[in-house]
PDB file of C-alpha atoms and ligand atoms in Angstrom:
ATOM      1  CA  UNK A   1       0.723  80.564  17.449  1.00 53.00           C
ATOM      2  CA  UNK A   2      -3.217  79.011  17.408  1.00 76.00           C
ATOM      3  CA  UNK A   3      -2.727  75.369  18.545  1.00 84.00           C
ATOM      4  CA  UNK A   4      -3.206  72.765  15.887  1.00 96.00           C
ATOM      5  CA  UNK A   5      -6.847  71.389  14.371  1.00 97.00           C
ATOM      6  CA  UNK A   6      -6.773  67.738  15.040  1.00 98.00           C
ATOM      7  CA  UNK A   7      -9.958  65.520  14.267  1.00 98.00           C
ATOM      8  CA  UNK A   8     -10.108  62.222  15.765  1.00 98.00           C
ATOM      9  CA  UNK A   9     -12.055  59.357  14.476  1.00 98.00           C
ATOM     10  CA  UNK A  10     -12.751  55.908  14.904  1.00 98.00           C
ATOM     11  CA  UNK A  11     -15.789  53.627  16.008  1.00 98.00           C
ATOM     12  CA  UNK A  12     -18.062  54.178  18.766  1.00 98.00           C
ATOM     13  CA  UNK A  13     -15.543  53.327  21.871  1.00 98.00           C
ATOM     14  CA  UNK A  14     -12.682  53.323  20.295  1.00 98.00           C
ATOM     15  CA  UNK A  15     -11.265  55.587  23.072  1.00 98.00           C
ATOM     16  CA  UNK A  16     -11.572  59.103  21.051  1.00 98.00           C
ATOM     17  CA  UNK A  17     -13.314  61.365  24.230  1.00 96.00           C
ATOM     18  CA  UNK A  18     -10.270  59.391  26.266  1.00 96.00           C
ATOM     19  CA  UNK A  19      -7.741  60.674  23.990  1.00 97.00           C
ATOM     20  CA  UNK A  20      -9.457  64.032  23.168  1.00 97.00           C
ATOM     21  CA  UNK A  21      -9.416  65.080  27.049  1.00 95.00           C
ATOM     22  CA  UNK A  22      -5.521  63.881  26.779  1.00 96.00           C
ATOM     23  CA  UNK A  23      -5.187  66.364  23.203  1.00 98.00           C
ATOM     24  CA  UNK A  24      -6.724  69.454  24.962  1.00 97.00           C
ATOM     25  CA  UNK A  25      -5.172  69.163  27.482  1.00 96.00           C
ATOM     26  CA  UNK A  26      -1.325  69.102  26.165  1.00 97.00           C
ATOM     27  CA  UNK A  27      -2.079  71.244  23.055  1.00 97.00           C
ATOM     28  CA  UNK A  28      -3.852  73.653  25.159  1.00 97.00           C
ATOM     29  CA  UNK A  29      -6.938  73.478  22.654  1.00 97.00           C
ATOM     30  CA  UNK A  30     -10.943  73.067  22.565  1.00 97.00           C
ATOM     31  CA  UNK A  31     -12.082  69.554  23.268  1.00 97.00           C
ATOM     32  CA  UNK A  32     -15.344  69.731  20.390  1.00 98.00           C
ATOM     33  CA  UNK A  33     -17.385  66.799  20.379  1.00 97.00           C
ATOM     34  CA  UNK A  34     -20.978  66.731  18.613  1.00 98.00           C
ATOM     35  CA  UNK A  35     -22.234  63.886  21.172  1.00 96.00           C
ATOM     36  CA  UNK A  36     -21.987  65.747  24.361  1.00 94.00           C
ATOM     37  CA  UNK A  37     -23.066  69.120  22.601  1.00 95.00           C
ATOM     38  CA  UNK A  38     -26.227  66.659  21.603  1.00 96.00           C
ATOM     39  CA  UNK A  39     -26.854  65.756  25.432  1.00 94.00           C
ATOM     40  CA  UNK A  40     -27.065  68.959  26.379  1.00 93.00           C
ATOM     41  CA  UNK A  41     -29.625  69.991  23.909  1.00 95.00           C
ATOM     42  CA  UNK A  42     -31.123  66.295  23.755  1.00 95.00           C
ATOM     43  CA  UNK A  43     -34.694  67.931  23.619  1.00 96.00           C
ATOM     44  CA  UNK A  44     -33.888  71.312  21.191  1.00 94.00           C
ATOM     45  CA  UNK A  45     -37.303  71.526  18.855  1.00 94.00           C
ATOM     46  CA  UNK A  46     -36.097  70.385  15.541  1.00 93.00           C
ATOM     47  CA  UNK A  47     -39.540  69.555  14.138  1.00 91.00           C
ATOM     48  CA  UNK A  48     -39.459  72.592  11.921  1.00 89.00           C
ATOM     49  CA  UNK A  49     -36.816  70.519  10.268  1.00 87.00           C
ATOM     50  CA  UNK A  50     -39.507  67.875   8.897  1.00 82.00           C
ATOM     51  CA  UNK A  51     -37.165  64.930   9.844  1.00 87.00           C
ATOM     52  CA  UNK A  52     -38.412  61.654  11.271  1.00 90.00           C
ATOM     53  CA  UNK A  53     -38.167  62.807  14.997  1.00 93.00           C
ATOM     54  CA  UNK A  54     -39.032  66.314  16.457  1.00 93.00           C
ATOM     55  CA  UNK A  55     -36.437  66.001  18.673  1.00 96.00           C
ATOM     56  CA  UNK A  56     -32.578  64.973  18.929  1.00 96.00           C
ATOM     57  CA  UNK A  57     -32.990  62.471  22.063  1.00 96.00           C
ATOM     58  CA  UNK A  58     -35.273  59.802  19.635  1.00 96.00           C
ATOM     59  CA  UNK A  59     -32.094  59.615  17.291  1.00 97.00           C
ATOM     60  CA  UNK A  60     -29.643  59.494  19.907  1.00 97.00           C
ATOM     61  CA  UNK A  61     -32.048  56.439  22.051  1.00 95.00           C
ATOM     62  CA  UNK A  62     -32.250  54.499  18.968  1.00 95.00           C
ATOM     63  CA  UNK A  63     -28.633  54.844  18.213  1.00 96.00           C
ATOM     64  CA  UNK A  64     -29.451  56.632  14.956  1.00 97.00           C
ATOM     65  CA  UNK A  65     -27.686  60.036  13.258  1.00 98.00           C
ATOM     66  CA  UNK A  66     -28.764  62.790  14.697  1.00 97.00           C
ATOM     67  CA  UNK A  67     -29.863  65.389  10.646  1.00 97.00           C
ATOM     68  CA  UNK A  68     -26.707  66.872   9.127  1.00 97.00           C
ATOM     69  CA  UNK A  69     -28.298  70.103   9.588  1.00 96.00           C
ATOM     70  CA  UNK A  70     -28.606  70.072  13.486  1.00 96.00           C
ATOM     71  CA  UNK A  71     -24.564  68.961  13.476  1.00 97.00           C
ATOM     72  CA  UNK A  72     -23.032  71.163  11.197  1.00 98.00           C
ATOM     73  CA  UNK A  73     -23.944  74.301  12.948  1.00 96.00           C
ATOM     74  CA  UNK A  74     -23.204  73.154  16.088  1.00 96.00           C
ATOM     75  CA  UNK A  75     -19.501  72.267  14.478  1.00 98.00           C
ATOM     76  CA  UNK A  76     -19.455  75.704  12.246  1.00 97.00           C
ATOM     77  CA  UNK A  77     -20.057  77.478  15.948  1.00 96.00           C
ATOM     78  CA  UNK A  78     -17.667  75.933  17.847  1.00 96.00           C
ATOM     79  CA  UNK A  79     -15.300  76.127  15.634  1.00 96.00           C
ATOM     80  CA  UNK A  80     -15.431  79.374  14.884  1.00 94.00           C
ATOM     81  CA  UNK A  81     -15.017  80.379  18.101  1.00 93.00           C
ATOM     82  CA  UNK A  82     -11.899  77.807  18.961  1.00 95.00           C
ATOM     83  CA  UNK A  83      -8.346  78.861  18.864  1.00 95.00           C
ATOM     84  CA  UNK A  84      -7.370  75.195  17.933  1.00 97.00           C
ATOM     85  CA  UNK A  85      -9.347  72.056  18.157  1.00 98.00           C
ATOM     86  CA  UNK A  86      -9.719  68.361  18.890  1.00 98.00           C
ATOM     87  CA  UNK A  87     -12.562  67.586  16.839  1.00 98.00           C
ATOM     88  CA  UNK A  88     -14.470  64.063  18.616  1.00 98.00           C
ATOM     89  CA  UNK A  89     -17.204  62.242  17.102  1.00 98.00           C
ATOM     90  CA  UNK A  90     -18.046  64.739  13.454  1.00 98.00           C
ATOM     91  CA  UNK A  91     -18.388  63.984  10.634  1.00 98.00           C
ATOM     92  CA  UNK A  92     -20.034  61.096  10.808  1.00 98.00           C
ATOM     93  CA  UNK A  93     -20.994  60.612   7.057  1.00 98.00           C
ATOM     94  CA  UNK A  94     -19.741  61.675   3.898  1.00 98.00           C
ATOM     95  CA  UNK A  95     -22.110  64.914   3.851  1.00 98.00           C
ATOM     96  CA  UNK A  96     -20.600  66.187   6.618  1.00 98.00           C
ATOM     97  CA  UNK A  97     -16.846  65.200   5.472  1.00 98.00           C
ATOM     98  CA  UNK A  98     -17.367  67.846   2.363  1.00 98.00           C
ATOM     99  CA  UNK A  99     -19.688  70.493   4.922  1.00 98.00           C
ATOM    100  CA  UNK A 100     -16.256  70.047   7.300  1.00 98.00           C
ATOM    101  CA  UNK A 101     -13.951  70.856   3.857  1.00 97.00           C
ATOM    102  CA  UNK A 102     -15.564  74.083   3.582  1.00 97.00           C
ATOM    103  CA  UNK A 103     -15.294  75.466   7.262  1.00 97.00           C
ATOM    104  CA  UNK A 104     -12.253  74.605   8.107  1.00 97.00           C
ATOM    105  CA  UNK A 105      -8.312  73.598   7.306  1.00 95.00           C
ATOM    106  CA  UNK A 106      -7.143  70.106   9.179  1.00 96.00           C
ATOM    107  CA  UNK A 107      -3.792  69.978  10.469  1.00 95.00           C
ATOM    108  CA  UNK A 108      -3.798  65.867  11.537  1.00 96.00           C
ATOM    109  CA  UNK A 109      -6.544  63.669  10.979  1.00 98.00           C
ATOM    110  CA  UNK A 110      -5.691  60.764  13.540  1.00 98.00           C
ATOM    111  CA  UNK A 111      -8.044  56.961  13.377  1.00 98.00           C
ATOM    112  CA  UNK A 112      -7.734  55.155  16.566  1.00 98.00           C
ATOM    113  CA  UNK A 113      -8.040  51.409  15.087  1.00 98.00           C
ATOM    114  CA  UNK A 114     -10.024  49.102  17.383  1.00 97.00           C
ATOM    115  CA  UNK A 115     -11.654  45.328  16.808  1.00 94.00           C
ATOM    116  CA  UNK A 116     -15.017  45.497  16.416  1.00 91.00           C
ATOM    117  CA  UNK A 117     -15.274  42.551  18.889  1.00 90.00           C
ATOM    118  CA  UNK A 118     -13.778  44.766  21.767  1.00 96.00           C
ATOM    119  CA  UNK A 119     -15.984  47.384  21.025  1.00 97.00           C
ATOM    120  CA  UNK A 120     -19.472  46.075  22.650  1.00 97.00           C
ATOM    121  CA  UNK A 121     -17.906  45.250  26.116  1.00 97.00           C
ATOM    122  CA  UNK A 122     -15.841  48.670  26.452  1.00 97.00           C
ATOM    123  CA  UNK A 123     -19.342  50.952  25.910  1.00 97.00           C
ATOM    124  CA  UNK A 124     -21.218  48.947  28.365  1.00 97.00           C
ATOM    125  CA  UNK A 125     -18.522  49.060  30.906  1.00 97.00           C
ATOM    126  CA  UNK A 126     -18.055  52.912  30.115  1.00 97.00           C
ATOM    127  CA  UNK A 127     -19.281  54.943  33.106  1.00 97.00           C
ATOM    128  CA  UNK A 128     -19.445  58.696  32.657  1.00 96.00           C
ATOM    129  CA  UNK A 129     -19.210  61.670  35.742  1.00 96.00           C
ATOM    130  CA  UNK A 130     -22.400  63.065  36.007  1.00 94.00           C
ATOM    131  CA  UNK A 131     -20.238  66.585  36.820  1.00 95.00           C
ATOM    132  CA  UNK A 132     -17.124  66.833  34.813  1.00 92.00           C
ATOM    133  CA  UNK A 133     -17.440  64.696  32.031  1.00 91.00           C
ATOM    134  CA  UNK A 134     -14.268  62.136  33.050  1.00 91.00           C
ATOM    135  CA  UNK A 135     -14.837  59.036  31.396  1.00 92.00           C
ATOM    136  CA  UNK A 136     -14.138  55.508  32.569  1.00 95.00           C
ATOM    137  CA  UNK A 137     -14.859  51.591  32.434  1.00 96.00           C
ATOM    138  CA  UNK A 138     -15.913  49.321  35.131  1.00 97.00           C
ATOM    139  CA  UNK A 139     -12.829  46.701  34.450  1.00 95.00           C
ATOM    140  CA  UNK A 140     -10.227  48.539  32.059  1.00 93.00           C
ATOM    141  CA  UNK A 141      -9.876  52.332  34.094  1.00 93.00           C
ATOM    142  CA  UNK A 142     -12.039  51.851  37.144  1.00 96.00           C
ATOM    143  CA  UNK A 143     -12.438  54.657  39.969  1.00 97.00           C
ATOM    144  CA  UNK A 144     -10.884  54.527  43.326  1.00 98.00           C
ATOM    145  CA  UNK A 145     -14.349  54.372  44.458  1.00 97.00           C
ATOM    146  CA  UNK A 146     -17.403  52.466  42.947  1.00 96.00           C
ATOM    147  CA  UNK A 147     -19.430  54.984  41.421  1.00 97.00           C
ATOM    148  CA  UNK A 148     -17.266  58.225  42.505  1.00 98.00           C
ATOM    149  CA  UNK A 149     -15.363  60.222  39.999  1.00 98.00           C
ATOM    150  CA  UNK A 150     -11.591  60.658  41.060  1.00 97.00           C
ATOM    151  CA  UNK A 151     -11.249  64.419  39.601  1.00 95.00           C
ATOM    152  CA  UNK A 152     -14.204  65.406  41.096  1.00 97.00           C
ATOM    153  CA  UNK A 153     -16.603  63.199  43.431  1.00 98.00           C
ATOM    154  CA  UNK A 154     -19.379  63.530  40.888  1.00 98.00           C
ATOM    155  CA  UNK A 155     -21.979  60.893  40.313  1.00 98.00           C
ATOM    156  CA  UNK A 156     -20.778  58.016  37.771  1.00 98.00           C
ATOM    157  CA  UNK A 157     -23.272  56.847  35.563  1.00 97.00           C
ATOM    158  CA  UNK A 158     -23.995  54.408  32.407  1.00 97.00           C
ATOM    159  CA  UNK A 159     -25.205  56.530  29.246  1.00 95.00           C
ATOM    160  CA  UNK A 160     -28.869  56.084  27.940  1.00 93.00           C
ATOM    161  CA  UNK A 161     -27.267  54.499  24.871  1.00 95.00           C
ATOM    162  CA  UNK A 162     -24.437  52.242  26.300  1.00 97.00           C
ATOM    163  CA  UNK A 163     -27.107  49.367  26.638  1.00 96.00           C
ATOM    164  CA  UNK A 164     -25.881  46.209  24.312  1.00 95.00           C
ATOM    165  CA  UNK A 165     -28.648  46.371  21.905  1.00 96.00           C
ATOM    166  CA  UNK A 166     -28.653  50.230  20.978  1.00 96.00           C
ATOM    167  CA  UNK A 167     -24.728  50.203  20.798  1.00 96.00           C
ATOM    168  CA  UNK A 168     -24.927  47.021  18.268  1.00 96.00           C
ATOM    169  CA  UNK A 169     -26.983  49.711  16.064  1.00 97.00           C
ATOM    170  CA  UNK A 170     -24.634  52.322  16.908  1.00 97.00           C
ATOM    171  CA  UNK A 171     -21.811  49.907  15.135  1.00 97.00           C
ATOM    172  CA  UNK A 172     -23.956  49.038  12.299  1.00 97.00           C
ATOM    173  CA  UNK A 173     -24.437  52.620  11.798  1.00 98.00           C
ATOM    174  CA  UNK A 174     -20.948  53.598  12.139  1.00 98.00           C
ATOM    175  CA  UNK A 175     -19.651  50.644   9.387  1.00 98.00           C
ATOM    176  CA  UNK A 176     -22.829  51.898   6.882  1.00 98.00           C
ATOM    177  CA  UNK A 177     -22.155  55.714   7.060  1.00 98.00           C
ATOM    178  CA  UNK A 178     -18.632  56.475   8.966  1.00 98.00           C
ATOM    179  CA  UNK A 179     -16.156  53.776   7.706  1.00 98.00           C
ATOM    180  CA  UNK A 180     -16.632  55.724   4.028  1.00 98.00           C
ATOM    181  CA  UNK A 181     -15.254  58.987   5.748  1.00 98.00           C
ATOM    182  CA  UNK A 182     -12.338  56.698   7.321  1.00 97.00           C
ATOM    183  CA  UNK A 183     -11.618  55.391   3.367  1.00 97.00           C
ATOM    184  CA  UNK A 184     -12.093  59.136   2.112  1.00 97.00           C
ATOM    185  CA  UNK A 185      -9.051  60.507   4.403  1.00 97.00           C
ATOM    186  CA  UNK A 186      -6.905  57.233   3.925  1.00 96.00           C
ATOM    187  CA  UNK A 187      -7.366  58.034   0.170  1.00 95.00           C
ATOM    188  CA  UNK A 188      -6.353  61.528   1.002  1.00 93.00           C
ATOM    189  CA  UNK A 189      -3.246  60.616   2.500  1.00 88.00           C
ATOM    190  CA  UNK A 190      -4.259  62.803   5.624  1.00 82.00           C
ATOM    191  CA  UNK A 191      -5.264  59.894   8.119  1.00 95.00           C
ATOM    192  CA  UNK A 192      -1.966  58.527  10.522  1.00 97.00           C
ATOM    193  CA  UNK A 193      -4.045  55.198  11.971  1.00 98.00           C
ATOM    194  CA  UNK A 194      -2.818  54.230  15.769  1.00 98.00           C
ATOM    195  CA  UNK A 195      -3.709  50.958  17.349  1.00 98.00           C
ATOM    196  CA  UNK A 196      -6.120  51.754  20.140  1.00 98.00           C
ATOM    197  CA  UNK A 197      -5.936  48.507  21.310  1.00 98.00           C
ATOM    198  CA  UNK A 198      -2.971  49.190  23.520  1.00 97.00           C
ATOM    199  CA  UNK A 199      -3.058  50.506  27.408  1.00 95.00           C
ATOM    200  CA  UNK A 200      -4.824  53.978  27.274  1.00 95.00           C
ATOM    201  CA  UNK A 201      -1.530  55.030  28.224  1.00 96.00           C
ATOM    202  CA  UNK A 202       0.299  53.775  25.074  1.00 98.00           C
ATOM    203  CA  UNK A 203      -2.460  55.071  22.521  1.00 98.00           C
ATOM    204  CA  UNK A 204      -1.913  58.396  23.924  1.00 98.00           C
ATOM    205  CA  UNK A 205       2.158  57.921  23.504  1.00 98.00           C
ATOM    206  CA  UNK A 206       1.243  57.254  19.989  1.00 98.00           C
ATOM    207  CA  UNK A 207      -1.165  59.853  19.266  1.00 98.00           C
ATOM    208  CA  UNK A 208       1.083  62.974  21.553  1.00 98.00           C
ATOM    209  CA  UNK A 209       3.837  61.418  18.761  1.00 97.00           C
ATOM    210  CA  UNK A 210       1.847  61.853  15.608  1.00 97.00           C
ATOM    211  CA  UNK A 211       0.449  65.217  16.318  1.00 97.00           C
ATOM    212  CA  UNK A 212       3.671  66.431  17.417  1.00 95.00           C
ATOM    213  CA  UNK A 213       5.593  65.236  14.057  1.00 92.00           C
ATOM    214  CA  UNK A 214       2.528  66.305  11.229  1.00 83.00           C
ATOM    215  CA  UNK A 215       0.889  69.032  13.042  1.00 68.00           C
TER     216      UNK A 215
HETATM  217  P1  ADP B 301     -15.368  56.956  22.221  1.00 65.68           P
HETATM  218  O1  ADP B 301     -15.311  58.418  22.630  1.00 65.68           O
HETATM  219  O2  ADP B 301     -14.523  56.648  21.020  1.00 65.68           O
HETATM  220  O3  ADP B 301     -16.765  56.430  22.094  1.00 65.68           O
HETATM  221  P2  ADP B 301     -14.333  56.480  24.922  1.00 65.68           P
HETATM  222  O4  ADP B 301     -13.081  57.290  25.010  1.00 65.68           O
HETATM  223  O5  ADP B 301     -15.529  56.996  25.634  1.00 65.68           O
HETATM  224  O6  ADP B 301     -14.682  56.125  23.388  1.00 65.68           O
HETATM  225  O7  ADP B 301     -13.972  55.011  25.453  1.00 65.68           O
HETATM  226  C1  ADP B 301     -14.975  53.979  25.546  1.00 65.68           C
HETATM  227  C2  ADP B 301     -14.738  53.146  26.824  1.00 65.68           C
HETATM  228  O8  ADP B 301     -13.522  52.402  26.683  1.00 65.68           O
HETATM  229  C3  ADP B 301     -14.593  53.986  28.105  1.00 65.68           C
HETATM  230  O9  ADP B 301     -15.210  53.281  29.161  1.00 65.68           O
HETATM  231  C4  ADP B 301     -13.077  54.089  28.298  1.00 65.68           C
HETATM  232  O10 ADP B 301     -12.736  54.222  29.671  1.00 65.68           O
HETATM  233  C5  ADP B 301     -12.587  52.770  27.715  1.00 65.68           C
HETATM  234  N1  ADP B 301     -11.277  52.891  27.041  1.00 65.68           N
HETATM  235  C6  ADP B 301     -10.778  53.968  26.376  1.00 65.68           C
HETATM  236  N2  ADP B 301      -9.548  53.692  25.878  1.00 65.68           N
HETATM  237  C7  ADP B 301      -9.275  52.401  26.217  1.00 65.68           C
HETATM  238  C8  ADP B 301      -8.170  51.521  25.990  1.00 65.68           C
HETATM  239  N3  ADP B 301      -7.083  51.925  25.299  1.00 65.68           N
HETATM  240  N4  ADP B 301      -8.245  50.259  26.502  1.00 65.68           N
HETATM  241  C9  ADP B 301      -9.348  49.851  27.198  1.00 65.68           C
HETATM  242  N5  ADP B 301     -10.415  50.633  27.453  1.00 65.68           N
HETATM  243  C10 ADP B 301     -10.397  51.892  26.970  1.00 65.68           C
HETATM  244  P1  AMP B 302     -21.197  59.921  20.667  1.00 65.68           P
HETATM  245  O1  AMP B 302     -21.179  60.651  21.967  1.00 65.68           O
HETATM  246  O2  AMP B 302     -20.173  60.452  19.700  1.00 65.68           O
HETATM  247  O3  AMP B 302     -21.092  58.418  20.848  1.00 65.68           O
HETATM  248  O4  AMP B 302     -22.602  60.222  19.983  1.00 65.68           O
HETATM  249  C1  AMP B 302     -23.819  59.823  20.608  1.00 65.68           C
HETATM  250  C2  AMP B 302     -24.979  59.976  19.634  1.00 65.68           C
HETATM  251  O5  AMP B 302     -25.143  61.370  19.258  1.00 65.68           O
HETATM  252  C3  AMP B 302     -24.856  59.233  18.307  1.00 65.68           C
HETATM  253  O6  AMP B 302     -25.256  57.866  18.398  1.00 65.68           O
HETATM  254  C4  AMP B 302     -25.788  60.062  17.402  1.00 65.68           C
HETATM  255  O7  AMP B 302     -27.154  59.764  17.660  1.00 65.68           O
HETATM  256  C5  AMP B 302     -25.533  61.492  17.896  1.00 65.68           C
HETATM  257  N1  AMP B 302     -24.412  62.130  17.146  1.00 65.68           N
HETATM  258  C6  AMP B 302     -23.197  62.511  17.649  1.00 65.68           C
HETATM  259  N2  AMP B 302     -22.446  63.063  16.698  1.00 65.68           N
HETATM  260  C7  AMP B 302     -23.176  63.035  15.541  1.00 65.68           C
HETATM  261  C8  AMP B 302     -22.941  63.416  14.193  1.00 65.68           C
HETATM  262  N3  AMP B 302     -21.762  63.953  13.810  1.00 65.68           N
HETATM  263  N4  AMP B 302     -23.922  63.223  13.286  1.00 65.68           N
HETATM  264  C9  AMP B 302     -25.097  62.705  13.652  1.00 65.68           C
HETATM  265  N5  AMP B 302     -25.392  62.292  14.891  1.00 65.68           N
HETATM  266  C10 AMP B 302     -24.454  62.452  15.841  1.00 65.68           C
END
């Protein structure tokens, strides 16, 4: 049996690329998130798209949306190709809500609920291996060693867009264009809502739960 297709939303650090590495892990499926497969290709030529920027990095800097068009192929690709998915930071807007009705069926949508207030100081504090991807924060999940991942000895480092001012825009952003998608599935009936302002340990208790009982 494929493993179940979970999306996972909430606000920018509300713990969904914590709890994503936790979902692929135990449900043995892919981990798809649009914001690393955006760092990767930060400088892809998308001029021929005649948006405001030629290329993805001058969204992502200002803490701006990144065109639906650049997004939803790099979602209809990887999920085309995933035998069950945690999907991690898409859709972002209501466009690409109805572009993700037409590519795919959702078993769970889960919304990791966190105060807006908490939100600033956990994306400054986040510090992200350079190597493997592990995510963690100076004061809430710190590494053994300052600056060295645990899984791997990689290089820890802040994100270009974890500074206080761009992720204030990243929040505005998020309330303007996500919070609509959050209202769309709640109207659904599809979203289960977990408090992710408990230990990272006890969101993930809540979350294994949830997926295990809808999905
Ligand atoms: P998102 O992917 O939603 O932007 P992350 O999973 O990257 O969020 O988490 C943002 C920051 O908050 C990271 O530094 C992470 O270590 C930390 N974090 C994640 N979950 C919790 C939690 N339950 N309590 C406190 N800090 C957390
Ligand atoms: P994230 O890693 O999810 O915090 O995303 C980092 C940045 O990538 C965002 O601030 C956007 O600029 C861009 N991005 C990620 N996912 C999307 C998306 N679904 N739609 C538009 N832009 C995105």
């Amino acid at each position: 049996m494929s493993g179940p297709n979970v999306l996972i939303l909430g606000a920018p650090g509300a713990g969904k690329g914590t709890q994503s590495s936790n979902i692929a892990d135990e449900f043995g499926v892919e981990h798809v998130t649009t914001g690393d497969a955006l760092r990767a290709n930060k400088d892809m030529d998308i001029s021929h798209m005649d948006a405001e920027y030629d290329i993805p990095r001058a969204y992502m800097d200002a803490g701006e949306l990144v065109p639906d068009e650049v997004v939803n192929e790099i979602v209809k690709t990887a999920l085309a190709e995933a035998d069950g998915y945690v999907l991690d930071g898409y859709p972002r807007n209501l466009s690409q809500a109805k572009y993700l009705d037409g590519i795919t069926d959702l078993d769970i949508v889960v919304y990791l609920g966190v105060d807006k207030n908490e939100l600033v100081g956990r994306l400054t504090g986040r510090r992200v291996c350079d190597e493997c991807g592990a995510n963690y924060h100076v004061e809430f999940n710190p590494p053994e060693e300052e600056g060295v991942c645990d899984e791997c000895g990689g290089d820890l480092t802040q994100r270009d867009d974890d500074t206080e001012e761009t992720v204030r825009e990243r929040i505005t952003v998020y309330e303007e264009n996500t919070e609509p998608v959050i209202e769309r599935y709640e109207e659904e009936g599809d979203l289960v809502r977990v408090d992710g302002e408990q230990t990272p340990d006890e969101v993930w208790a809540d979350v294994r739960d949830a997926i295990e009982s809808e999905a």
